[in-house]
Amino acid sequence: MNKQLPYRQIHLDFHTPELGAPIADGFDAEAFADTLVKAGVDSITLFAKDHHGHAFYDTDAAYHHPDLHVDLLSEQVDAVHRVGIRAPIYISVGFDEFIGSTHPEWFQRNDQGEVLQGQKKTVGPLDAGFKQLCLNSAYAAYLEDQIREVIDRFSGRLDGLFFDIVRQSPCYCNTCMTKMTEAGIDATDPAQVQAYADEVTTRFENEVSELVRSLVPDCPIFYNDGSVNPTIRKTLHTNSHLEIEALASTLFGYADFPATMRYAKNLGMDYVGMTSRFHFGWADFGSYKNPAALEYDSFLILAHGAQLSIGDQLYPSGQLQKHVYDAIGQVFNQIKPLERYLDGAKPLTDMAILYPDRSPEERIPAALAGAVAMLEEAHQSFDVVDLEMDWSRYKLVVLPDAVTTTPELVAKVNDFTTAGGKIVSSFYAGFADGQFAFANFPVDYIKQSPYETNYWIRNGEDFEQVLYRSGPYTTLRPGAESLATIYEPWFNRTYQHFYSHLQAPIHTRTNYPAIAMNQSFVYFAQPIFTLYQATTVRNYRVAVMDAIRAILHDDEMIQTNLPSTADVLINEQAAEQRYVLHLLHYVQQRRSKLIEVIEDTLPLVDIDFSLKLPKKVTRIERVSDHKEIPFTIVDGRVNFTLDRHVGHDMFVLDTE
Ligand SMILES: [Zn+2]
């Protein structure tokens, strides 16, 4: 593994078109470095070549920016090195407007011949926007010459390479059509074309990493395609670490980053979380993220055990803006004294969610987003896992809604439950050939509900709850119990027969369980996690958490009276023999049409924690004021109360 990545990074975009006037004419190496030092920056990713295809270094292999008359990248790198700041170098891979306009045959194209911008999104001749180049075309050789050249020109001062937009989408350009035919691919089958595109990406990353590592063996490398999900397994080895875009202030929203990070952190690599200083996403010039939002993004990234990178874009003058770096410094300079509580921290978790099926267009599957939201709002300590990861440290694993049944899944689940692990599954997870495939499952399948919506009445509740999508009708197996019963509506809503504005009310009790439990499984018949992502019905989350507590006999790691708006994460610093609990409270609101916003930090009062931890706690200290927090240990649980909490804080729990 590389030496630890720096905590306080800037990702300095510089996508700059031709302007017809000198660029970087205001660049002052000393002022540049001085601004970064004052803001507490310890690493800055700088541009060799941007999405416009313009290079900012002395090049023979790329197209030099026509308006640039100083050796900008070289001067930037030397300036920051003089003050001890690292400077990884950025190269745009997927977008290169200059070479694309010269070689339009190198663009990725969909099956209509239209130029692609993303997996399916196209860019027409009249659209403003970048176009994706095909990594299967001669463009790859053009790019590899640039990579070789950057390594050569920055020999002895290269701190890493960041390759951006590395994503071959299903491509039907002339080259791909010819090569697919040669490879025996049926181009009319989207699945075969997708698999071929994935192979092209894998081959490209393998070749580039081999090249880089043959020249600079310990060079940090990262290939960005905008997200990290289980498809990265094929190319994980080509990266030295992961950088995860956490741009909650874009259309990603606040649900995206935690789900991605909780998966990425188990891939065995160092990882960076990346937010930006803009109100929305990248290059939103003249806009500023609210200070509380920048704090939340930053501290949440650190609480997840990642290093932090804040995105900015350099102005054409080559000058950094004081206002922006004052705001960034406000966060970075708070982080410096906290780093000793972050070094080597590993998440301490007792539950996991299996990453469900994902279509290539989806950033985060809805079922995953719903399951992550539920467990976070209930302050559970959990990871997101795939089938290759070790499940043995978890008490419970969730299989949310859409999980394709494979022999590997069935074997993994059976081994896990045999060893005493508990499973929460839902809908058709684990269903194959007309029946549920897991050993000791609590129900047998009968048929799909004939109704689009159903109701449940949970044991102990005296009201019905609508279920906006139905699932299978099942019958209990011996030893299983029902925690909720399915009820049917009067009828399905059709054009011929409908009831008021929405679904028809409750009518008939069935004998089918909506929630079934035995010693190893809790089963929800409806796609409860997808429904929660779509509707946020509180009763769904309460039902899932009641079932989890029941099957775990109230033994979950974290119990607290915190409101659903708070975040809690627990990490272990094994070398320091301590746990570090992060508590965050920043409330997101959807005040505008486009994004969720955070403006204020709202104080919390009278917070109770009860923690079940593997090691015995001997002392608890709040990091912000080094105040010792009194606690008791009852039945193996550490109990303590906080009078008041604002924003982010950490609590150090020393152990024996
Ligand atoms: Zn192609």
XYZ file of C-alpha atoms and ligand atoms in Angstrom:
657
model
C 0.000 0.000 0.000
C 1.120 3.566 -0.624
C 2.091 5.919 2.105
C -1.051 7.435 3.582
C -2.836 9.889 1.331
C -2.944 13.524 2.483
C -6.070 14.644 4.367
C -6.524 18.179 2.981
C -6.540 18.039 -0.796
C -7.714 20.385 -3.535
C -8.833 19.092 -6.931
C -8.178 22.152 -9.110
C -10.155 21.828 -12.337
C -8.929 23.955 -15.243
C -11.173 23.073 -18.203
C -10.460 26.186 -20.282
C -11.571 26.734 -23.881
C -9.822 29.036 -26.349
C -10.452 32.602 -25.180
C -8.510 34.650 -27.708
C -6.691 36.363 -24.853
C -3.732 35.231 -22.776
C -4.544 32.807 -19.964
C -2.610 32.337 -16.713
C -1.205 35.825 -17.306
C -1.813 36.628 -13.649
C -0.198 33.448 -12.355
C 2.247 34.176 -9.555
C 3.969 31.051 -8.234
C 4.614 32.454 -4.782
C 1.104 33.859 -4.318
C -0.359 30.550 -5.565
C 1.619 28.526 -3.026
C 1.032 31.037 -0.251
C -2.764 30.920 -0.694
C -2.689 27.129 -0.459
C -0.457 27.104 2.620
C -2.718 29.588 4.435
C -5.745 27.422 3.625
C -4.027 24.361 5.116
C -3.821 22.468 1.812
C -1.426 19.483 1.760
C -2.048 18.196 -1.778
C -3.419 19.717 -4.993
C -4.341 17.874 -8.179
C -3.196 19.986 -11.171
C -4.023 19.807 -14.870
C -1.833 18.426 -17.649
C -4.734 18.210 -20.125
C -8.382 19.259 -19.762
C -11.711 18.174 -21.255
C -11.264 20.732 -24.056
C -8.156 18.783 -25.084
C -5.850 21.650 -24.138
C -2.506 20.895 -22.504
C -0.937 23.159 -19.898
C 2.620 21.788 -20.020
C 5.423 21.889 -22.573
C 4.117 19.208 -24.957
C 4.799 17.540 -28.297
C 2.178 14.811 -27.793
C -0.914 16.894 -26.976
C -2.423 20.163 -28.194
C -0.962 23.039 -26.187
C -3.518 25.628 -25.052
C -3.180 28.317 -27.749
C -3.623 31.181 -25.261
C -1.106 29.910 -22.699
C 2.327 31.500 -22.832
C 3.882 30.311 -19.570
C 4.953 26.779 -18.555
C 2.003 26.678 -16.192
C 1.867 23.108 -14.882
C 5.597 22.949 -14.334
C 5.585 26.256 -12.449
C 2.559 25.183 -10.384
C 4.150 21.855 -9.442
C 7.465 23.448 -8.469
C 5.726 26.213 -6.506
C 3.729 23.826 -4.340
C 6.627 21.395 -3.917
C 8.714 24.236 -2.476
C 6.174 24.549 0.358
C 5.758 20.798 0.925
C 2.431 20.322 -0.883
C 1.987 17.258 -3.098
C 0.865 17.716 -6.716
C -0.728 14.737 -8.477
C -1.360 15.391 -12.171
C -4.740 15.240 -13.930
C -5.234 14.000 -17.487
C -8.660 14.040 -19.144
C -9.208 10.679 -20.839
C -12.812 10.377 -21.990
C -13.237 13.981 -23.090
C -10.865 15.764 -25.487
C -12.796 18.270 -27.584
C -9.778 19.311 -29.642
C -8.861 15.865 -30.925
C -12.516 14.884 -31.275
C -13.127 17.807 -33.622
C -10.094 16.701 -35.655
C -10.957 12.977 -35.554
C -14.739 12.668 -35.237
C -14.360 8.963 -36.090
C -12.865 8.558 -32.591
C -16.118 9.509 -30.799
C -18.172 6.888 -28.973
C -21.495 6.416 -30.760
C -24.798 4.791 -29.870
C -26.630 2.334 -32.123
C -28.131 5.283 -34.032
C -24.663 6.660 -34.783
C -25.163 9.605 -32.410
C -22.202 10.842 -30.371
C -22.310 9.810 -26.703
C -21.660 11.910 -23.634
C -22.441 9.212 -21.068
C -23.812 5.678 -20.908
C -26.846 6.659 -22.990
C -26.834 10.463 -23.092
C -26.046 11.916 -26.514
C -24.620 15.259 -27.671
C -25.884 16.679 -30.957
C -24.065 19.107 -33.248
C -25.962 22.054 -31.724
C -25.481 21.021 -28.084
C -22.908 22.634 -25.792
C -21.163 19.817 -23.966
C -18.301 17.346 -24.000
C -18.326 14.232 -26.153
C -16.856 10.881 -25.182
C -13.942 9.431 -27.108
C -13.736 5.722 -27.855
C -10.979 3.920 -25.941
C -11.073 1.193 -28.591
C -10.040 3.650 -31.332
C -6.653 5.101 -32.281
C -7.383 7.789 -29.657
C -5.936 5.404 -27.043
C -2.496 5.604 -28.699
C -2.712 9.436 -28.887
C -3.439 9.449 -25.158
C -0.726 6.975 -24.202
C 1.884 9.203 -25.862
C 0.698 12.039 -23.606
C 0.883 9.860 -20.502
C 4.448 8.824 -21.408
C 5.349 12.448 -22.023
C 3.908 13.690 -18.705
C 5.820 10.975 -16.848
C 9.000 12.018 -18.663
C 8.603 15.800 -18.247
C 7.683 15.453 -14.561
C 10.245 12.783 -13.753
C 11.320 13.065 -10.119
C 8.402 15.375 -9.256
C 5.376 13.234 -10.080
C 3.091 12.620 -7.061
C 0.380 10.690 -8.861
C -1.840 10.487 -11.932
C -5.586 11.130 -11.965
C -7.273 9.869 -15.139
C -10.756 11.310 -15.611
C -13.874 10.071 -17.437
C -12.547 6.570 -17.977
C -15.687 4.893 -19.173
C -16.331 2.976 -22.375
C -20.094 2.933 -22.876
C -21.719 0.493 -25.302
C -20.169 1.902 -28.493
C -21.185 1.299 -32.114
C -18.507 3.442 -33.806
C -16.886 2.031 -36.952
C -13.889 0.689 -35.033
C -16.022 -1.010 -32.393
C -18.350 -2.502 -35.024
C -15.380 -3.967 -36.922
C -13.650 -5.252 -33.802
C -16.884 -6.679 -32.350
C -17.475 -8.581 -35.593
C -13.905 -9.928 -35.474
C -14.454 -10.974 -31.845
C -17.710 -12.770 -32.690
C -19.893 -10.322 -30.744
C -23.536 -10.022 -31.788
C -23.938 -6.231 -31.904
C -27.735 -6.557 -31.840
C -27.514 -7.945 -28.290
C -27.122 -5.027 -25.813
C -25.761 -7.350 -23.110
C -22.925 -8.536 -25.368
C -22.102 -4.957 -26.393
C -22.078 -3.835 -22.743
C -19.752 -6.721 -21.815
C -17.477 -5.844 -24.731
C -17.392 -2.179 -23.644
C -16.441 -3.281 -20.113
C -13.596 -5.344 -21.604
C -12.359 -2.288 -23.521
C -12.276 -0.236 -20.286
C -10.468 -3.039 -18.453
C -7.909 -3.477 -21.228
C -7.268 0.272 -21.385
C -6.711 0.567 -17.629
C -4.498 -2.533 -17.572
C -2.317 -1.161 -20.369
C -2.005 2.306 -18.860
C -1.237 1.020 -15.360
C 1.389 -1.366 -16.756
C 2.947 1.534 -18.634
C 2.927 3.867 -15.616
C 4.184 1.229 -13.194
C 6.987 0.205 -15.568
C 8.226 3.808 -15.542
C 7.303 4.990 -12.002
C 6.618 1.868 -9.915
C 5.130 3.625 -6.858
C 3.106 6.295 -8.701
C -0.397 6.687 -7.215
C -3.003 6.074 -9.949
C -6.750 6.571 -10.008
C -9.231 6.126 -12.869
C -12.404 8.155 -12.304
C -15.683 7.137 -13.848
C -17.801 9.111 -11.409
C -18.785 6.337 -9.020
C -17.536 3.232 -7.241
C -19.724 0.138 -7.310
C -19.123 -3.616 -7.679
C -18.237 -3.265 -11.380
C -14.908 -1.816 -10.175
C -13.859 -5.344 -9.161
C -12.609 -5.955 -12.735
C -10.252 -2.974 -12.682
C -9.605 -2.465 -8.982
C -5.977 -3.617 -9.303
C -5.241 -0.900 -11.871
C -5.874 1.776 -9.195
C -3.608 2.482 -6.234
C -6.404 4.139 -4.264
C -9.989 5.344 -4.820
C -11.400 8.856 -5.114
C -15.139 9.111 -4.637
C -17.104 12.109 -5.832
C -19.404 13.164 -2.998
C -21.122 16.066 -4.671
C -24.311 16.103 -2.645
C -25.081 19.579 -3.934
C -25.604 18.229 -7.455
C -28.355 15.948 -8.650
C -26.571 13.090 -6.799
C -28.167 14.345 -3.572
C -27.148 13.402 -0.066
C -28.074 9.710 -0.463
C -25.383 8.880 -3.005
C -22.113 9.394 -1.156
C -22.769 7.367 2.016
C -23.952 4.340 0.023
C -20.903 4.492 -2.240
C -18.456 5.126 0.588
C -19.815 2.338 2.770
C -19.052 -0.048 -0.107
C -15.727 1.441 -1.231
C -14.228 1.366 2.255
C -14.269 -2.458 2.229
C -12.280 -2.839 -0.993
C -8.976 -2.852 0.887
C -7.661 0.429 -0.525
C -7.066 3.926 0.771
C -9.875 6.193 -0.374
C -10.543 9.887 -0.797
C -13.946 11.581 -0.628
C -14.343 14.525 -2.949
C -16.780 17.398 -2.543
C -16.585 20.858 -4.090
C -16.682 24.442 -2.935
C -19.444 25.329 -5.446
C -23.156 25.689 -4.665
C -24.053 23.061 -7.289
C -21.496 20.911 -9.114
C -18.260 21.475 -10.970
C -17.437 24.851 -12.595
C -20.427 26.637 -11.063
C -18.501 29.909 -11.221
C -19.512 32.691 -8.857
C -21.245 30.302 -6.476
C -20.274 29.113 -3.015
C -21.349 26.172 -0.906
C -22.875 27.281 2.396
C -20.218 27.008 5.131
C -22.310 24.497 7.103
C -22.727 22.334 3.985
C -18.989 22.391 3.269
C -18.357 21.385 6.890
C -20.884 18.563 6.714
C -19.507 17.121 3.464
C -15.960 17.373 4.799
C -16.516 15.923 8.266
C -18.739 13.143 6.935
C -15.965 12.154 4.515
C -13.456 12.056 7.386
C -15.876 10.164 9.637
C -16.088 7.506 6.937
C -12.322 7.037 7.253
C -11.496 8.791 3.987
C -9.121 11.598 3.162
C -10.785 14.817 1.980
C -10.539 16.576 -1.356
C -12.387 19.816 -2.145
C -12.938 20.665 -5.805
C -12.376 24.137 -7.249
C -11.740 25.516 -10.726
C -8.880 27.879 -11.524
C -9.872 31.118 -13.265
C -8.349 31.956 -16.683
C -6.014 34.447 -14.978
C -4.340 31.549 -13.164
C -5.142 33.140 -9.801
C -6.853 31.506 -6.826
C -9.650 33.473 -5.175
C -9.110 34.686 -1.630
C -12.776 34.320 -0.686
C -12.803 30.663 -1.758
C -9.580 29.742 0.036
C -10.692 31.548 3.203
C -13.765 29.262 3.206
C -11.714 26.141 2.462
C -9.141 27.142 5.080
C -11.945 27.491 7.620
C -12.556 23.741 7.201
C -9.007 22.484 6.558
C -7.546 24.332 9.529
C -10.157 22.700 11.800
C -9.079 19.307 10.503
C -5.345 19.553 11.235
C -5.600 18.892 14.990
C -8.124 16.091 14.407
C -5.909 13.993 12.140
C -4.402 11.980 14.974
C -7.900 10.664 15.683
C -8.312 9.698 12.014
C -4.979 7.966 11.241
C -5.427 4.273 10.533
C -9.090 4.340 11.623
C -11.138 1.379 10.447
C -14.941 1.236 10.552
C -16.426 -0.741 13.409
C -19.672 -2.247 12.136
C -22.009 -5.060 13.092
C -24.338 -5.061 10.072
C -24.046 -4.971 6.293
C -26.193 -4.461 3.222
C -25.481 -6.603 0.170
C -25.050 -4.385 -2.921
C -28.177 -5.289 -4.936
C -28.542 -5.589 -8.716
C -27.637 -2.395 -10.528
C -28.280 -1.359 -14.119
C -25.411 0.494 -15.857
C -27.458 3.730 -15.950
C -28.027 3.784 -12.188
C -25.594 5.525 -9.875
C -27.123 3.873 -6.805
C -29.859 1.227 -7.006
C -33.058 2.458 -5.336
C -33.161 -0.572 -3.027
C -29.644 0.188 -1.792
C -30.417 3.873 -1.267
C -33.532 2.941 0.723
C -31.730 0.410 2.893
C -28.823 2.787 3.574
C -31.238 5.592 4.478
C -33.174 3.366 6.883
C -30.122 2.125 8.754
C -28.524 5.575 8.844
C -31.679 7.232 10.138
C -31.800 4.503 12.798
C -28.082 5.164 13.592
C -26.881 1.631 12.931
C -23.236 0.830 12.303
C -23.029 -0.890 8.924
C -21.127 -1.510 5.695
C -22.222 -2.191 2.130
C -20.699 -5.448 0.850
C -20.472 -7.716 -2.155
C -20.166 -11.492 -2.300
C -16.360 -11.396 -2.373
C -16.111 -9.611 0.973
C -15.850 -11.339 4.348
C -19.221 -11.370 6.155
C -18.011 -13.108 9.301
C -17.689 -9.920 11.356
C -21.362 -9.004 10.919
C -24.271 -10.046 13.096
C -26.737 -9.297 10.314
C -26.770 -8.814 6.533
C -29.601 -7.185 4.548
C -30.480 -8.529 1.067
C -32.561 -5.647 -0.301
C -35.366 -6.371 -2.799
C -33.474 -7.076 -6.026
C -30.673 -9.567 -5.530
C -30.159 -12.045 -8.353
C -29.956 -15.590 -7.082
C -26.675 -17.293 -7.931
C -25.072 -20.443 -6.460
C -22.453 -18.162 -4.848
C -25.160 -16.078 -3.135
C -26.999 -19.133 -1.841
C -23.795 -20.729 -0.535
C -22.669 -17.499 1.121
C -26.039 -16.936 2.826
C -26.282 -20.569 3.945
C -22.752 -20.493 5.425
C -23.526 -17.193 7.148
C -26.746 -18.384 8.780
C -25.185 -21.729 9.733
C -22.524 -19.765 11.615
C -25.255 -17.882 13.507
C -25.562 -14.803 11.257
C -28.973 -13.220 10.700
C -30.417 -12.176 7.333
C -33.049 -9.560 6.526
C -34.327 -10.162 2.998
C -37.189 -8.761 0.987
C -39.339 -9.229 -2.080
C -37.734 -11.648 -4.580
C -34.178 -11.621 -3.167
C -32.959 -15.214 -3.240
C -35.866 -16.406 -5.409
C -35.124 -18.874 -8.223
C -37.074 -21.509 -10.140
C -40.353 -20.732 -8.386
C -39.087 -20.926 -4.801
C -36.775 -19.239 -2.298
C -33.364 -20.881 -2.511
C -31.931 -20.354 0.968
C -31.808 -23.129 3.554
C -34.044 -22.623 6.602
C -36.017 -19.777 4.959
C -39.134 -18.789 6.964
C -41.703 -18.957 4.118
C -42.713 -20.890 1.019
C -43.760 -19.023 -2.106
C -47.366 -19.383 -3.265
C -48.010 -16.674 -5.884
C -47.554 -12.998 -6.647
C -50.241 -10.799 -5.083
C -52.939 -10.034 -7.668
C -53.167 -6.474 -6.301
C -50.898 -3.580 -7.205
C -51.097 -2.324 -3.630
C -51.657 -4.216 -0.391
C -51.896 -3.274 3.277
C -50.226 -4.696 6.340
C -51.286 -4.639 9.942
C -48.309 -5.278 12.170
C -48.675 -7.290 15.388
C -49.418 -4.840 18.185
C -50.639 -2.060 15.860
C -54.320 -1.233 15.444
C -54.103 0.493 12.060
C -53.435 -0.615 8.523
C -50.461 0.677 6.529
C -50.623 0.922 2.758
C -47.864 -0.868 0.824
C -47.512 1.035 -2.439
C -46.184 -2.019 -4.269
C -47.212 -5.564 -3.593
C -45.031 -8.674 -3.451
C -45.410 -12.411 -3.170
C -48.006 -14.216 -1.112
C -46.251 -16.855 0.989
C -47.019 -19.323 3.735
C -45.095 -19.789 6.972
C -42.785 -22.760 7.298
C -42.646 -24.629 10.625
C -40.846 -22.638 13.310
C -41.517 -19.270 11.645
C -43.831 -16.565 12.953
C -45.692 -13.727 11.279
C -44.918 -10.171 12.431
C -47.488 -8.582 10.110
C -50.412 -9.781 8.012
C -51.235 -8.824 4.432
C -54.636 -7.278 3.710
C -56.175 -6.752 0.274
C -57.858 -3.599 -1.055
C -61.393 -3.605 -2.485
C -60.009 -3.814 -5.996
C -57.191 -2.658 -8.260
C -57.492 0.833 -9.675
C -58.403 0.741 -13.378
C -59.982 3.124 -15.853
C -63.230 1.188 -15.527
C -63.374 0.982 -11.762
C -61.500 3.309 -9.484
C -61.901 4.512 -5.930
C -61.496 8.243 -5.205
C -58.013 9.678 -5.881
C -55.649 6.809 -5.048
C -55.679 3.145 -4.008
C -58.933 1.548 -2.812
C -59.147 1.107 0.984
C -58.521 -2.052 2.998
C -61.081 -4.842 2.515
C -60.012 -8.457 3.104
C -57.658 -10.074 5.589
C -55.417 -12.786 4.137
C -53.460 -15.492 5.912
C -50.253 -14.437 4.173
C -47.458 -12.846 6.211
C -46.159 -9.419 5.200
C -43.222 -9.938 7.563
C -42.062 -13.398 8.623
C -39.293 -14.326 11.031
C -37.501 -17.421 12.240
C -34.177 -17.837 14.055
C -32.074 -16.884 11.015
C -34.232 -14.727 8.727
C -36.601 -11.821 8.686
C -38.467 -11.738 5.377
C -40.447 -8.754 4.036
C -42.788 -9.715 1.185
C -42.847 -6.214 -0.334
C -39.909 -4.322 -1.909
C -39.682 -2.408 1.330
C -36.328 -0.714 0.674
C -37.229 0.503 -2.809
C -40.524 1.741 -1.365
C -38.720 3.589 1.410
C -36.400 5.274 -1.074
C -39.461 6.400 -3.070
C -41.799 7.381 -0.228
C -39.974 7.680 3.157
C -42.968 6.157 4.977
C -41.808 6.102 8.595
C -43.778 2.944 9.420
C -41.673 0.984 6.899
C -38.450 1.974 8.689
C -39.972 1.319 12.095
C -41.016 -2.148 10.912
C -37.546 -2.967 9.583
C -35.844 -1.726 12.744
C -38.309 -3.526 15.046
C -37.620 -6.743 13.134
C -33.840 -6.232 13.282
C -33.994 -5.642 17.039
C -36.199 -8.695 17.478
C -33.921 -11.067 15.579
C -30.810 -9.621 17.275
C -32.467 -9.704 20.734
C -31.763 -5.968 21.185
C -28.026 -6.566 20.855
C -27.210 -4.058 18.082
C -23.978 -2.056 18.516
C -25.557 1.405 18.686
C -28.689 2.363 20.601
C -29.483 6.063 20.930
C -32.352 8.520 21.182
C -30.887 10.781 18.472
C -33.290 12.226 15.887
C -33.222 10.680 12.404
C -31.320 13.736 11.114
C -28.102 12.904 13.018
C -25.199 10.792 11.702
C -23.189 8.452 13.931
C -20.082 6.525 12.838
C -17.737 4.486 14.996
C -14.157 3.715 13.939
C -11.411 1.782 15.661
C -7.811 2.971 15.925
C -6.300 -0.372 16.827
C -2.756 0.937 17.331
C -3.999 3.547 19.812
C -6.306 1.019 21.523
C -9.338 3.215 21.168
C -12.627 3.738 19.411
C -13.559 7.103 17.914
C -17.247 7.972 17.621
C -18.197 10.736 15.166
C -21.448 12.585 15.772
C -22.751 14.976 13.092
C -25.908 17.044 12.977
C -26.495 19.116 9.846
C -30.031 19.087 8.531
C -30.650 18.845 4.800
C -33.745 20.499 3.391
C -35.270 20.486 -0.076
C -36.015 24.193 -0.314
C -35.448 24.542 -4.035
C -36.476 22.682 -7.138
C -32.959 21.473 -7.853
C -31.101 20.525 -4.702
C -31.140 19.756 -1.039
C -29.452 22.447 0.991
C -27.773 22.743 4.381
C -27.584 26.199 5.885
C -27.625 25.880 9.668
C -26.169 23.669 12.355
C -29.002 22.846 14.738
C -28.026 21.972 18.328
C -29.095 18.687 19.882
C -29.746 18.233 23.611
C -29.933 15.320 26.083
C -28.465 12.627 23.853
C -28.292 9.097 25.259
C -25.922 6.473 23.884
C -25.764 2.788 24.729
C -22.966 0.983 22.877
C -22.103 -2.715 22.671
C -18.402 -2.746 21.793
C -15.952 -5.637 21.447
C -13.417 -4.201 23.940
C -13.913 -2.819 27.452
C -14.039 0.984 27.555
C -11.982 2.682 30.293
C -12.395 6.394 29.534
C -14.447 8.654 27.238
C -13.310 12.095 26.152
C -14.946 14.666 23.882
C -12.294 15.861 21.419
C -13.475 19.472 20.948
C -12.901 20.502 24.575
C -11.095 17.400 25.939
C -13.863 17.062 28.520
C -14.148 13.653 30.161
C -17.609 12.140 29.742
C -18.908 10.016 32.654
C -20.277 6.599 31.711
C -21.581 3.354 33.165
C -21.255 -0.208 31.936
C -24.418 -2.276 32.365
C -24.818 -5.795 30.915
C -21.800 -5.220 28.673
C -23.184 -1.954 27.251
C -21.427 1.409 27.642
C -23.969 4.097 28.534
C -23.404 7.845 28.506
C -25.320 11.076 28.016
C -24.375 14.312 26.244
C -26.081 17.504 27.400
C -25.628 19.342 24.109
C -24.079 18.856 20.675
C -23.544 21.206 17.707
C -22.263 20.348 14.206
C -19.493 17.720 14.236
C -17.583 16.337 17.192
C -15.641 13.223 18.037
C -15.603 11.111 21.180
C -12.548 9.041 22.028
C -13.294 5.801 23.865
C -10.064 4.385 25.305
C -10.042 0.627 25.768
C -8.120 -1.849 27.879
Zn -16.048 2.702 -30.352
